[in-house]
XYZ file of C-alpha atoms in Angstrom:
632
model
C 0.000 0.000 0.000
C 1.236 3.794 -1.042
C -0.373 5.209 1.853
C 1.139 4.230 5.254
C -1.580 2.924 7.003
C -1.265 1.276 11.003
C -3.526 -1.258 11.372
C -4.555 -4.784 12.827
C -2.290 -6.471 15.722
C -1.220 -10.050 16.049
C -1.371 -12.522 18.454
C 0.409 -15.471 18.716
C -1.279 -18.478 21.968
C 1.070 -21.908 22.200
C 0.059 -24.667 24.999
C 2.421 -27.152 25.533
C 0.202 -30.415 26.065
C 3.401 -32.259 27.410
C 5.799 -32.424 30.330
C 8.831 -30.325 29.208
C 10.775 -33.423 29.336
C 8.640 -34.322 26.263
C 10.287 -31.491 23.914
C 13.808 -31.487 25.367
C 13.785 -35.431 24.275
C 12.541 -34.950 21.060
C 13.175 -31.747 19.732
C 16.697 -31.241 21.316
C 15.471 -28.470 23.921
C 12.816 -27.407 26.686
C 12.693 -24.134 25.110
C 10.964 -25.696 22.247
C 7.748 -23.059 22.944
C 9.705 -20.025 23.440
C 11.253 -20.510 19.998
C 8.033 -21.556 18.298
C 6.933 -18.143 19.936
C 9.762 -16.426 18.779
C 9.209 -17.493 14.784
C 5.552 -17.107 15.106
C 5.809 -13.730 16.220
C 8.740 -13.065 13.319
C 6.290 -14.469 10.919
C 3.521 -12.407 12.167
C 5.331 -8.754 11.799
C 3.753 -7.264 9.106
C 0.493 -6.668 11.393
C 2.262 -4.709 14.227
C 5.590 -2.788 14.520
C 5.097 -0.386 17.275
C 5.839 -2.750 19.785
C 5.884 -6.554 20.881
C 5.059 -8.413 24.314
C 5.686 -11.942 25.494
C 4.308 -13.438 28.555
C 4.561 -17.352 29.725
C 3.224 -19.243 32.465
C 5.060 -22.370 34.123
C 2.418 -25.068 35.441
C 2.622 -26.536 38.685
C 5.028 -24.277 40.634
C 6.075 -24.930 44.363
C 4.736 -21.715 46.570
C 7.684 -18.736 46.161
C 8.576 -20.137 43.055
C 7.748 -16.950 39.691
C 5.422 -18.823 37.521
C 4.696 -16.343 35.473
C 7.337 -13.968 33.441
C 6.404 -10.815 30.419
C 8.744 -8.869 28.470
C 7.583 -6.008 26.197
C 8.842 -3.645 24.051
C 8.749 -0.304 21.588
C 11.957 -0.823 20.548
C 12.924 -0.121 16.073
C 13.096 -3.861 16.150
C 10.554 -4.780 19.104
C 10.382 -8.745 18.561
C 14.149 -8.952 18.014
C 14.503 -6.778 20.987
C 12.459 -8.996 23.344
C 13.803 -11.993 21.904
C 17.436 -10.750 22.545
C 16.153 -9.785 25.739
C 14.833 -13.453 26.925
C 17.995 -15.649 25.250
C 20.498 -13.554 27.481
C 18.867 -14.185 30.445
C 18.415 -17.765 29.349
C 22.194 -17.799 28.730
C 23.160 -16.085 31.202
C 21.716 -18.894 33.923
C 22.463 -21.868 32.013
C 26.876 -19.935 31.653
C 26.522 -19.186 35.533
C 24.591 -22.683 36.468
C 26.324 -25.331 34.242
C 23.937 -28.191 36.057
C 20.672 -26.842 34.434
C 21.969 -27.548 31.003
C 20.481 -31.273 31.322
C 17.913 -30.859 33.791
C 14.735 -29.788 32.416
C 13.231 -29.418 35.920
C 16.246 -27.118 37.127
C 15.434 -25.173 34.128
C 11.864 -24.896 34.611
C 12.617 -24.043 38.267
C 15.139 -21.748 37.909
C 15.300 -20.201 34.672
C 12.305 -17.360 33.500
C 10.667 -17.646 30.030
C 10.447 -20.960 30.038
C 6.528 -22.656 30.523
C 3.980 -24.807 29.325
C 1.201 -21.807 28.747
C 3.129 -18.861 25.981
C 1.372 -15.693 24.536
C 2.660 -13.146 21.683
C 1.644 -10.148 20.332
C 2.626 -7.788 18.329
C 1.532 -4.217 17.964
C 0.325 -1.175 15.693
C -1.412 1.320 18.031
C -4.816 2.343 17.277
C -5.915 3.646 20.971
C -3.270 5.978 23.698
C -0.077 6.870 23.618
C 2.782 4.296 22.209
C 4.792 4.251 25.334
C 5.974 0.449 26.486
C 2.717 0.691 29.424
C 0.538 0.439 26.154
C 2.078 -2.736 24.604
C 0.483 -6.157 24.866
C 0.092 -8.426 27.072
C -1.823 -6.388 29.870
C -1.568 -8.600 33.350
C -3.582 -8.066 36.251
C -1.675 -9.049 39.563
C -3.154 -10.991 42.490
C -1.894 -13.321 45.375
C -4.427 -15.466 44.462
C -2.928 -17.649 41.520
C -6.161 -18.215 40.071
C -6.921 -14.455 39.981
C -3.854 -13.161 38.201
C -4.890 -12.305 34.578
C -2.491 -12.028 31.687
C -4.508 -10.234 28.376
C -3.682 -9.269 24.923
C -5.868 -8.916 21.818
C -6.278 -7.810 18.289
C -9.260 -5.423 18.587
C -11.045 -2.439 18.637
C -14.362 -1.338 20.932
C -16.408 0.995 19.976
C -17.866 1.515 23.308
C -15.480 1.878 25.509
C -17.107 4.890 27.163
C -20.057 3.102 28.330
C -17.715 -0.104 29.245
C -15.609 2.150 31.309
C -18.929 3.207 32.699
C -20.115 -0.244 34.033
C -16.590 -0.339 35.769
C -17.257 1.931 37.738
C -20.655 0.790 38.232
C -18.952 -2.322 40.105
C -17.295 -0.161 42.211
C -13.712 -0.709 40.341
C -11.481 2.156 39.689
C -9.728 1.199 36.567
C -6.116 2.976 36.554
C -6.409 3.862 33.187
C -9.359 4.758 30.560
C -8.355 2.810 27.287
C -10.012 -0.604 26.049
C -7.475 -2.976 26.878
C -7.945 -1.857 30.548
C -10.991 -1.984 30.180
C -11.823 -5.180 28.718
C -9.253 -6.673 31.036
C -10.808 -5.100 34.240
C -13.990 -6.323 32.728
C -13.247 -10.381 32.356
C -11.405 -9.728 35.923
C -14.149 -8.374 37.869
C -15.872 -11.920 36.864
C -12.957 -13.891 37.613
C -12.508 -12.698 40.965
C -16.303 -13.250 41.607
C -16.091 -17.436 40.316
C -13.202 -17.806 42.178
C -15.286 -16.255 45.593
C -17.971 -18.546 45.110
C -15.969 -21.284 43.905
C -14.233 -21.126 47.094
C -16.994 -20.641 49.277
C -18.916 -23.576 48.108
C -15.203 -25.695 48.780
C -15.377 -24.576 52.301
C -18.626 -25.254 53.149
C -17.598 -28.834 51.741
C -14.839 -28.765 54.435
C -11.817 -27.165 52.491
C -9.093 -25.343 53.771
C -7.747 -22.665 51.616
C -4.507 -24.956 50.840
C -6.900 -27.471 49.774
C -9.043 -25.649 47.563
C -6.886 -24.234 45.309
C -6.048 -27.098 42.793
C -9.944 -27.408 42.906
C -10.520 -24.148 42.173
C -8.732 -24.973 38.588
C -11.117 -27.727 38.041
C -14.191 -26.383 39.126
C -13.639 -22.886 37.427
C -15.756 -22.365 34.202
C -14.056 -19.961 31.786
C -16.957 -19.945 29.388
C -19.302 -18.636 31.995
C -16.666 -15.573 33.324
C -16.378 -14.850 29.061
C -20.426 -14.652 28.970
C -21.050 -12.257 31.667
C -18.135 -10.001 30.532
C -18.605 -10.078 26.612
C -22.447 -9.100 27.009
C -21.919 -6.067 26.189
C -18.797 -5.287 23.961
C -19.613 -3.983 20.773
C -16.202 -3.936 18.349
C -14.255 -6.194 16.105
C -12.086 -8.587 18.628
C -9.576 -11.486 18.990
C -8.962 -11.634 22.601
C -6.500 -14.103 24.183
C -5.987 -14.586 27.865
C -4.126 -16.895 30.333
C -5.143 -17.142 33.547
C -2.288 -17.687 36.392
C -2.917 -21.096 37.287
C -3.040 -22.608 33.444
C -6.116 -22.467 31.874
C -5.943 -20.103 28.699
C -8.332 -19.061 26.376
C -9.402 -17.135 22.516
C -12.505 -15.407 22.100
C -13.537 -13.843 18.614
C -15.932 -11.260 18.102
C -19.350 -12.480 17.000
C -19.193 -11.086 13.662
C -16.284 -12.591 12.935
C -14.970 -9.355 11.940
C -11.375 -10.123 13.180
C -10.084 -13.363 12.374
C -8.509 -16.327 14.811
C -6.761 -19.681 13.458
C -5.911 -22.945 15.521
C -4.047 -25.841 15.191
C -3.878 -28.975 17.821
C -2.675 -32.226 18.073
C -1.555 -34.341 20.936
C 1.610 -32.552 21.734
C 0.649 -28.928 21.267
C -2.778 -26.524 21.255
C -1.963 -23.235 19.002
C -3.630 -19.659 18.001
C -2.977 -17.360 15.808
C -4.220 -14.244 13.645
C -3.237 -15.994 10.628
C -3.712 -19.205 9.255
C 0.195 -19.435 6.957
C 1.885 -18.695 10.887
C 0.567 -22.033 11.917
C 1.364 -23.695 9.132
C 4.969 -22.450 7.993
C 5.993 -22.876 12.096
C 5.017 -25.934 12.703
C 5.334 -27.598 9.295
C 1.268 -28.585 9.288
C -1.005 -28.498 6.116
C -3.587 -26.340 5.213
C -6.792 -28.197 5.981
C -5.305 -29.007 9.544
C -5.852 -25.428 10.420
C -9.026 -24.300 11.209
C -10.994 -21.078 11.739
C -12.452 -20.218 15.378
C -16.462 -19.502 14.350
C -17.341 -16.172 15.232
C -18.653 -15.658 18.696
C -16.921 -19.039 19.977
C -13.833 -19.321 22.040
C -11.604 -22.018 22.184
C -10.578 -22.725 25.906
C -7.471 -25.112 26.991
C -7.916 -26.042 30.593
C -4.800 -26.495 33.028
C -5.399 -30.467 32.728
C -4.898 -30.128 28.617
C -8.517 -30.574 28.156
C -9.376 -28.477 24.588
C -12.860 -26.894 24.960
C -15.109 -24.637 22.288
C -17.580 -22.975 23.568
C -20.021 -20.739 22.305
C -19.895 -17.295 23.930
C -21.526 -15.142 22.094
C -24.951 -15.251 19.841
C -22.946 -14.824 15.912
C -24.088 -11.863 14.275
C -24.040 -12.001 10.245
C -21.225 -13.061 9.491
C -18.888 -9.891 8.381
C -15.012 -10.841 8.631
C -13.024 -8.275 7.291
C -12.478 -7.914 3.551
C -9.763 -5.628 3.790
C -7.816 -8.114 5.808
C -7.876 -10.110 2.320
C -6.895 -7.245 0.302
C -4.096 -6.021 2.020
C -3.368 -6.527 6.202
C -2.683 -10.552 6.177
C 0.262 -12.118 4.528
C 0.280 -13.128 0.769
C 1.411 -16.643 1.528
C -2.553 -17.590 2.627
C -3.937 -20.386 -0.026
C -7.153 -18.599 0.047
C -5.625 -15.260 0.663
C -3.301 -15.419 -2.393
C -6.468 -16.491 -5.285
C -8.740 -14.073 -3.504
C -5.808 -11.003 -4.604
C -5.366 -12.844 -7.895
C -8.873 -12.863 -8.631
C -8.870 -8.942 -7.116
C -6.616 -8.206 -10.312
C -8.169 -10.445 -13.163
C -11.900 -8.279 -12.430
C -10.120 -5.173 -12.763
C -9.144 -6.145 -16.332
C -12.143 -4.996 -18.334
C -11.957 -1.389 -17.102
C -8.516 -1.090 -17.627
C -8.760 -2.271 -21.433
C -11.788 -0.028 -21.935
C -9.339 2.960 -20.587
C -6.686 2.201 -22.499
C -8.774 1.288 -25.568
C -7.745 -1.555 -25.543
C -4.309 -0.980 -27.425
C -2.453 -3.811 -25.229
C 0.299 -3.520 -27.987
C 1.502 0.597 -26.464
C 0.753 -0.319 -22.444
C 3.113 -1.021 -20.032
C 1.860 -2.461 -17.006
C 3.567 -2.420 -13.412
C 2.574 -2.576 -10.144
C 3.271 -0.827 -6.438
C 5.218 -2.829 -4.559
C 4.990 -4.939 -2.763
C 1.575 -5.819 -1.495
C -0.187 -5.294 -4.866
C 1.923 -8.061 -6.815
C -0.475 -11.060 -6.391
C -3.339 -8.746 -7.807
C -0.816 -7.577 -10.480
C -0.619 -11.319 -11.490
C -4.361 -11.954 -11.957
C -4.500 -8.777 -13.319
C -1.701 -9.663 -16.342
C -3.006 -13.313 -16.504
C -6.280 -11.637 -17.888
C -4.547 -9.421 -20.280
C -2.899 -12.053 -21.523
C -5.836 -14.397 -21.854
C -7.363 -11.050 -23.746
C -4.332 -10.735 -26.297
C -4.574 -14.473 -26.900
C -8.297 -14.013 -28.103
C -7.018 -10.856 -30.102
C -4.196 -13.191 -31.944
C -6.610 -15.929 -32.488
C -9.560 -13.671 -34.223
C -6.454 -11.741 -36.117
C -5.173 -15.464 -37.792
C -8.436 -16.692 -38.335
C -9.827 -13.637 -40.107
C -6.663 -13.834 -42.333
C -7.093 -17.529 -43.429
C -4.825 -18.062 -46.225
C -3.866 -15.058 -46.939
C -1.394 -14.416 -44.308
C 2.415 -14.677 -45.090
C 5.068 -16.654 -42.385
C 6.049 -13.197 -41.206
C 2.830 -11.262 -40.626
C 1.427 -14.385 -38.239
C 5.091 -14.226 -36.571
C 4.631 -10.828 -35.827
C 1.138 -11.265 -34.695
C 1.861 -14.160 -32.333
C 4.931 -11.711 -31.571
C 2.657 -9.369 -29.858
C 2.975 -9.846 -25.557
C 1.893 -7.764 -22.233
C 4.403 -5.640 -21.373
C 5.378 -5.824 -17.851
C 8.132 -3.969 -16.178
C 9.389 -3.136 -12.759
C 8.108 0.458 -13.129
C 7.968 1.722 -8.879
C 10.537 0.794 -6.709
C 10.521 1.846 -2.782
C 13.394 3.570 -2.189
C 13.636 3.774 1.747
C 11.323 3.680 4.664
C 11.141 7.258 5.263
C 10.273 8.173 8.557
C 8.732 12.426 8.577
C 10.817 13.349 11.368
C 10.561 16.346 10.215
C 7.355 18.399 10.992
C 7.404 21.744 8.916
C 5.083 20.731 5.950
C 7.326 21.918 2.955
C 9.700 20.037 4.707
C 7.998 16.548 4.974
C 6.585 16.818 1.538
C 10.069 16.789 -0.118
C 10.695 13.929 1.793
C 7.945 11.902 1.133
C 7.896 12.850 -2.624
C 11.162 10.787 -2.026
C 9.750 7.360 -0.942
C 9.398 5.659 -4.369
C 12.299 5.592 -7.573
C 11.517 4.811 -11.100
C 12.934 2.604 -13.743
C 14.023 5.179 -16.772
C 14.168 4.194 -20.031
C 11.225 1.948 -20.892
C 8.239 3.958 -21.535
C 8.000 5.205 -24.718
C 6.012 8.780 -25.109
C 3.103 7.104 -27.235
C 2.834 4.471 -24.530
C -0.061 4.191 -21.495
C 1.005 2.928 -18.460
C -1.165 0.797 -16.164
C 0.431 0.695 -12.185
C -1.586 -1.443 -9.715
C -2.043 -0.744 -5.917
C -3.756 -2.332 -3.309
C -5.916 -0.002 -2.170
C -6.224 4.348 -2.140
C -7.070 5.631 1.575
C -5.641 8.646 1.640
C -3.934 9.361 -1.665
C -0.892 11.377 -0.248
C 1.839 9.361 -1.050
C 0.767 8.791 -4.770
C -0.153 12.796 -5.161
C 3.448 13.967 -3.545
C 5.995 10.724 -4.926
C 3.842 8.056 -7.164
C 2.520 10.589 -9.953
C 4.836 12.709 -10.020
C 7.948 10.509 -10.523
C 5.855 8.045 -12.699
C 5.423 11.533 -14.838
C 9.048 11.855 -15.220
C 9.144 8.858 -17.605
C 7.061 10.812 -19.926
C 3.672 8.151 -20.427
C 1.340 9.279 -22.846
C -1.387 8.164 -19.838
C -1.091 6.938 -16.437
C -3.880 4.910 -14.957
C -3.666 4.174 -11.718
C -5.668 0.774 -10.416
C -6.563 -0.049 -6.904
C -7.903 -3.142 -6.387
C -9.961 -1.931 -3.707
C -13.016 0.157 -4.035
C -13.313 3.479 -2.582
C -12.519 4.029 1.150
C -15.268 6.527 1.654
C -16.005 5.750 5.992
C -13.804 5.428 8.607
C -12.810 1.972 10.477
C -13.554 1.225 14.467
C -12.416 -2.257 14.499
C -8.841 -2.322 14.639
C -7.364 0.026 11.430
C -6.086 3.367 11.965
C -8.553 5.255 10.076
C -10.431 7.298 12.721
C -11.146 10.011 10.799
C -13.386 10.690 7.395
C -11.352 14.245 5.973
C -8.002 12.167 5.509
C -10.313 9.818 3.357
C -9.269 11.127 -0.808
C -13.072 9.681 -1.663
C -14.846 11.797 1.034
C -12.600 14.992 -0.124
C -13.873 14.273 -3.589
C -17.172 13.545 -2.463
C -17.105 17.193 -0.775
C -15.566 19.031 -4.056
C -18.391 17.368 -6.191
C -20.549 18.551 -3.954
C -19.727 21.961 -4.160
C -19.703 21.890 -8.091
C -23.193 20.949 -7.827
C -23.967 23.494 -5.478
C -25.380 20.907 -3.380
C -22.932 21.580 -0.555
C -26.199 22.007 1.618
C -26.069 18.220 2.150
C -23.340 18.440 4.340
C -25.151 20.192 6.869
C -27.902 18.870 6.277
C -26.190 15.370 7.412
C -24.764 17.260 10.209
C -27.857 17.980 11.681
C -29.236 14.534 11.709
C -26.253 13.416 12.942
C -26.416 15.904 15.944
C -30.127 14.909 16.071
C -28.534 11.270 16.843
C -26.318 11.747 19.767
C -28.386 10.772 22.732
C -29.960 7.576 21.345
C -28.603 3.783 21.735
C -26.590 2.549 19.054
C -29.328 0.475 17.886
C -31.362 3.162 16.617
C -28.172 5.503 15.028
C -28.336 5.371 11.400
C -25.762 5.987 8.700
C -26.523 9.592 7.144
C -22.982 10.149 6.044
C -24.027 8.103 2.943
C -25.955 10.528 1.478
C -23.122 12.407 1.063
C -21.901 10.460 -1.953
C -25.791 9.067 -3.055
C -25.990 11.974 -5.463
C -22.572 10.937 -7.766
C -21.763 7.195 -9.315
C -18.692 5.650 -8.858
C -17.336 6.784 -11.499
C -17.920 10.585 -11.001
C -16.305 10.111 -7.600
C -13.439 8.254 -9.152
C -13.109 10.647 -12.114
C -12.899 13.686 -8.936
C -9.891 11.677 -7.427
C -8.091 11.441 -10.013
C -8.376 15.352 -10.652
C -7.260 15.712 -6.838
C -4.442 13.797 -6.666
C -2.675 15.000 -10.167
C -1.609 18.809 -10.120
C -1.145 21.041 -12.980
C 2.954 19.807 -13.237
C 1.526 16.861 -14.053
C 1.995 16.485 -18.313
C 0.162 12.927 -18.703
C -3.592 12.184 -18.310
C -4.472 10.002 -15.374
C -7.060 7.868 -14.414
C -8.032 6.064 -11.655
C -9.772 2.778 -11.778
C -11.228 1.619 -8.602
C -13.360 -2.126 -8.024
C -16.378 -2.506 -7.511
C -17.845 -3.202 -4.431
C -19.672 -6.012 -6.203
C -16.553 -7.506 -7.678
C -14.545 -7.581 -4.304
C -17.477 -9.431 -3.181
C -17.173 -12.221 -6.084
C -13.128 -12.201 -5.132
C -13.775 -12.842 -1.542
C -17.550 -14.131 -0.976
C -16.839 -15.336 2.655
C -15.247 -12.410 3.803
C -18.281 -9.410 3.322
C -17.019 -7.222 5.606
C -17.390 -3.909 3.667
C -18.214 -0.946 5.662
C -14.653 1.003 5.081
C -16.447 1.315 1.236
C -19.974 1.030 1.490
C -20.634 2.452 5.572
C -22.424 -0.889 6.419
C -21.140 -1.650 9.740
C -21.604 -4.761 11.157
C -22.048 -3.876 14.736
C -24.204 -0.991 16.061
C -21.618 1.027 17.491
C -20.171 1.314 13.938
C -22.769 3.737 13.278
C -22.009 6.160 16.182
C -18.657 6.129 15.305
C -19.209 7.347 11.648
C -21.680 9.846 13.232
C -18.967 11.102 15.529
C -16.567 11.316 12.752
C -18.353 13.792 10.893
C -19.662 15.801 13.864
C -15.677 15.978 14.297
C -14.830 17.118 10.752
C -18.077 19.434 10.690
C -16.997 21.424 13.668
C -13.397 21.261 12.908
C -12.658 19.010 16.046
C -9.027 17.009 15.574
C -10.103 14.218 17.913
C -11.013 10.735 17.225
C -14.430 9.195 16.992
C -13.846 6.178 19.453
């Protein structure tokens, strides 16, 4: 993607379903799940790099023994950083204590990081500051082993304010007001209450404390604590927890809006955001893998017991599309012909812009995310130049010479490497004119291939924002003197902003709304926009339920393609020689490229929770009154 966008987090569960022993006898070492960890973090990077957290738990721990151990951080590098962090320690014991090199239960005693129960995460922050307090996994301290809670989650809520709210309704006095707190103080306030009773049915059945703590494990019901504090939540969630004396759990949100993976077997129970993380890790195949349902978690008990329980009612079914498009990695079977098939739809308006003169195109693509796309996209060209050759030779019949069907058949798609990214800029500088320069710096060209009767077709992923393509893409692409650039995302418009888990909080970064509000004003129909503001102000004091979506009658009155037509006038300036055009897909096509994954409210504003809604609602009361704040 041109546009730097934060978005999604990853986490990473592993429950070792054997002694220790087990791995350090087959596998050559009892860190076995510390380095799974470590590799399924690595291979999980490209959904967080603000920071990374690693917590384990060790089973079975003699009083005044640590049990459990966390690590975080914000560093450039955070996984390598926290990694780096746990092998010196780890060496540092095993160089000062020779006799733990062969004794797993020295190790286990002795040594931190090591544990049957692991959890990852890794980190692009959507919600507070990025300081190393905000980095997954949250824990919530107690004496009581069964009350110490260890959290971390991929997920947004859009109603954290009236969460908060219910805190304090309990009587709790969260230290902080932000949604991991929240939730966390939320599924804690229930724990602590099934351990009380727990333990006050034991005694009555002649317990001592001592006594009732192993039974405590047994006897405590995850599923139950998950019900009572998921009533409420409204947001796009996977939320992973470990609770201090073993049992762990994964809940996903009951619109399946954020996605959740597991793998077990009889030596292992594992979790992850994405499906290609289980499988390149631990060497399993595809169909071994399976999806957590929305709404269900998947619960490992202390005695190994694997448990899936439905927590919450599903909703209809909405997992995110965008997540196909452009957040998870490539290397997904379904993933990778869902972005080929992304591409190969596209085809048809891109021939009817060009005119279909394949033989004086180029085509190219942004790297690096777009490239599958790119693929379908030139496997359908080709397919169309095929047809082209075939109706050319067979109209001829006899009368074509040797040379004339060699130079028809002679006839190709022209692909070259067109945009290359140059650096990872970071806009440490904040004067404007400044930045700019910098940023019109992020992508180089390849000189020397375009000729000046030549169109050139350049694929991206996706258009949020459209900086990065007005300031560097265009404008270098324009240096290589194209008779006509067309620019093709193969995502539709990004016209609302998300709540669920992607950085887009607000709707006047959005290039479609912009164009939405210019068309607007060439109408002289800018009357809608307060219009809409009114009814949204008219919707502040009801429940979610009953909020509708009135921001989308601020592009009903222009098509697609008059929206489209406005971008590409926005984002190309008068220094600009060549014509450009940009091609966006259809909503209706993304939907034939991914039909299980129909979450499409960035593009079309329907949410799939209520608090969705609100959010919009509050994102254009923001932009109406000029308020730089977010809207959740």
């Amino acid at each position: 993607m041109s546009d730097a966008l934060k978005h999604e987090c990853g986490i990473a569960v592993i429950r070792l379903l054997k002694p220790l022993e087990y791995y350090k006898e087959k596998y050559g070492s009892a860190f076995y799940g510390v380095n799974k960890m470590y590799l399924m973090m690595e291979k999980q990077h490209n959904r967080g790099q603000d920071g990374a957290g690693f917590a384990s738990i060790k089973l079975d721990t003699k009083p005044g023994e640590r049990y459990i151990s966390r690590v975080r951080s914000i560093a450039q590098q955070p996984i390598q950083d926290i990694f780096g962090k746990i092998n010196e320690r780890i060496n540092n014991e095993l160089t000062a204590h020779p006799e733990y090199a062969n004794n797993v239960a020295l190790q286990k005693q002795h040594i931190p990081y090591i544990g049957e129960v692991l959890l990852g995460h890794v980190r692009y922050g959507t919600f507070g500051k990025n300081s190393v307090e905000s980095v997954h996994p949250f824990l919530r301290q107690n004496n009581w082993m069964h009350r110490n809670l260890i959290m971390a989650g991929n997920f947004n809520m859009t109603n954290v304010k009236e969460l908060f709210a219910n805190l304090l309704e309990l009587g709790q006095h969260p230290k902080e007001y932000t949604d991991t707190i929240t939730i966390m103080e939320k599924i804690g306030h229930f724990l602590d209450d099934a351990v009380s009773k727990i333990y006050k049915d034991l005694k009555k059945e002649g317990y001592n404390k001592r006594e009732a703590s192993p039974l405590i494990a047994e006897r405590l019901k995850v599923a139950k604590i998950l019900k009572r504090a998921a009533k409420n939540w409204d947001g796009g969630y996977a939320m992973a927890g470990l609770i201090g004396h073993g049992d762990s759990f994964v809940l996903r949100d009951p619109a399946g809006i954020r996605p959740a993976y597991y793998y077990k077997d009889d030596e292992i129970v594992v979790v992850a955001s994405e499906r290609p993380v289980i499988q390149t890790v631990f060497n399993v195949n595809f169909k071994d893998v399976k999806e957590l349902d929305p709404g269900q978690a998947i619960i490992i008990k202390k005695s190994g017991e694997v448990r899936f329980k439905q927590i919450l009612e599903p909703l209809e079914r909405k997992s995110c599309s965008f997540e196909r498009i452009y957040f998870s990695r490539g290397s997904d079977a379904e993933i990778y012909q869902e972005r080929k098939m992304l591409g190969k739809l596209l085809m048809p308006k891109v021939l009817e812009a060009i005119d279909n003169d394949t033989r004086n195109t180029v085509f190219s693509y942004i790297p690096n995310t777009a490239e599958t796309s790119f693929f379908g996209m030139i496997e359908t060209a080709e397919a169309y130049i095929n047809q082209k050759k075939t109706r050319t030779i067979l109209n001829g019949q006899r009368s074509l010479s040797a040379e004339k069907v060699t130079e028809i058949l002679s006839e190709h798609t022209r692909i070259e490497k067109i945009a290359i990214k140059d650096v990872k800029l970071r806009t440490f500088i904040t004067e404007d004119s400044s930045r700019d320069d910098l940023v019109a710096h992020v992508y180089d060209v390849t000189y020397g291939v375009i000729k000046p009767e030549d169109n050139l077709v350049i694929i991206d992923d996706s258009i949020v924002r459209g900086t990065t393509l007005k300031m560097s893409i265009l404008k270098m692409l324009d240096r290589l003197n194209p008779k006509k650039i067309i620019v093709v995302s193969s995502a539709p418009q990004i016209r609302y902003p998300d709540c669920y888990g992607i950085d887009m909080a607000n709707l006047e970064s959005l290039v479609a709304f912009r164009a939405a509000l210019d068309l607007l004003k060439d109408a002289n129909k800018y009357h809608i926009v307060e219009d809409v503001y009114k009814k949204c102000i008219g919707q502040k004091d009801l429940d979610d339920k009953h909020v509708q979506n009135f921001v989308k009658e601020i592009y009903d009155p222009f098509t697609d393609e008059e929206i489209s037509d406005k971008i590409s006038k926005l984002l190309s300036d008068k220094s600009i020689k060549a014509e450009v055009k940009i091609i966006f897909q259809p909503v209706e096509n993304l939907h034939k490229a991914c039909p299980g994954h129909l979450g499409d409210w960035y593009f079309t504003g329907n949410y799939p929770t209520p608090g969705g809604n609100r959010v919009v609602n509050r994102a254009f009361i923001n932009f109406y009154e000029g308020n730089n704040e977010r809207a959740y």
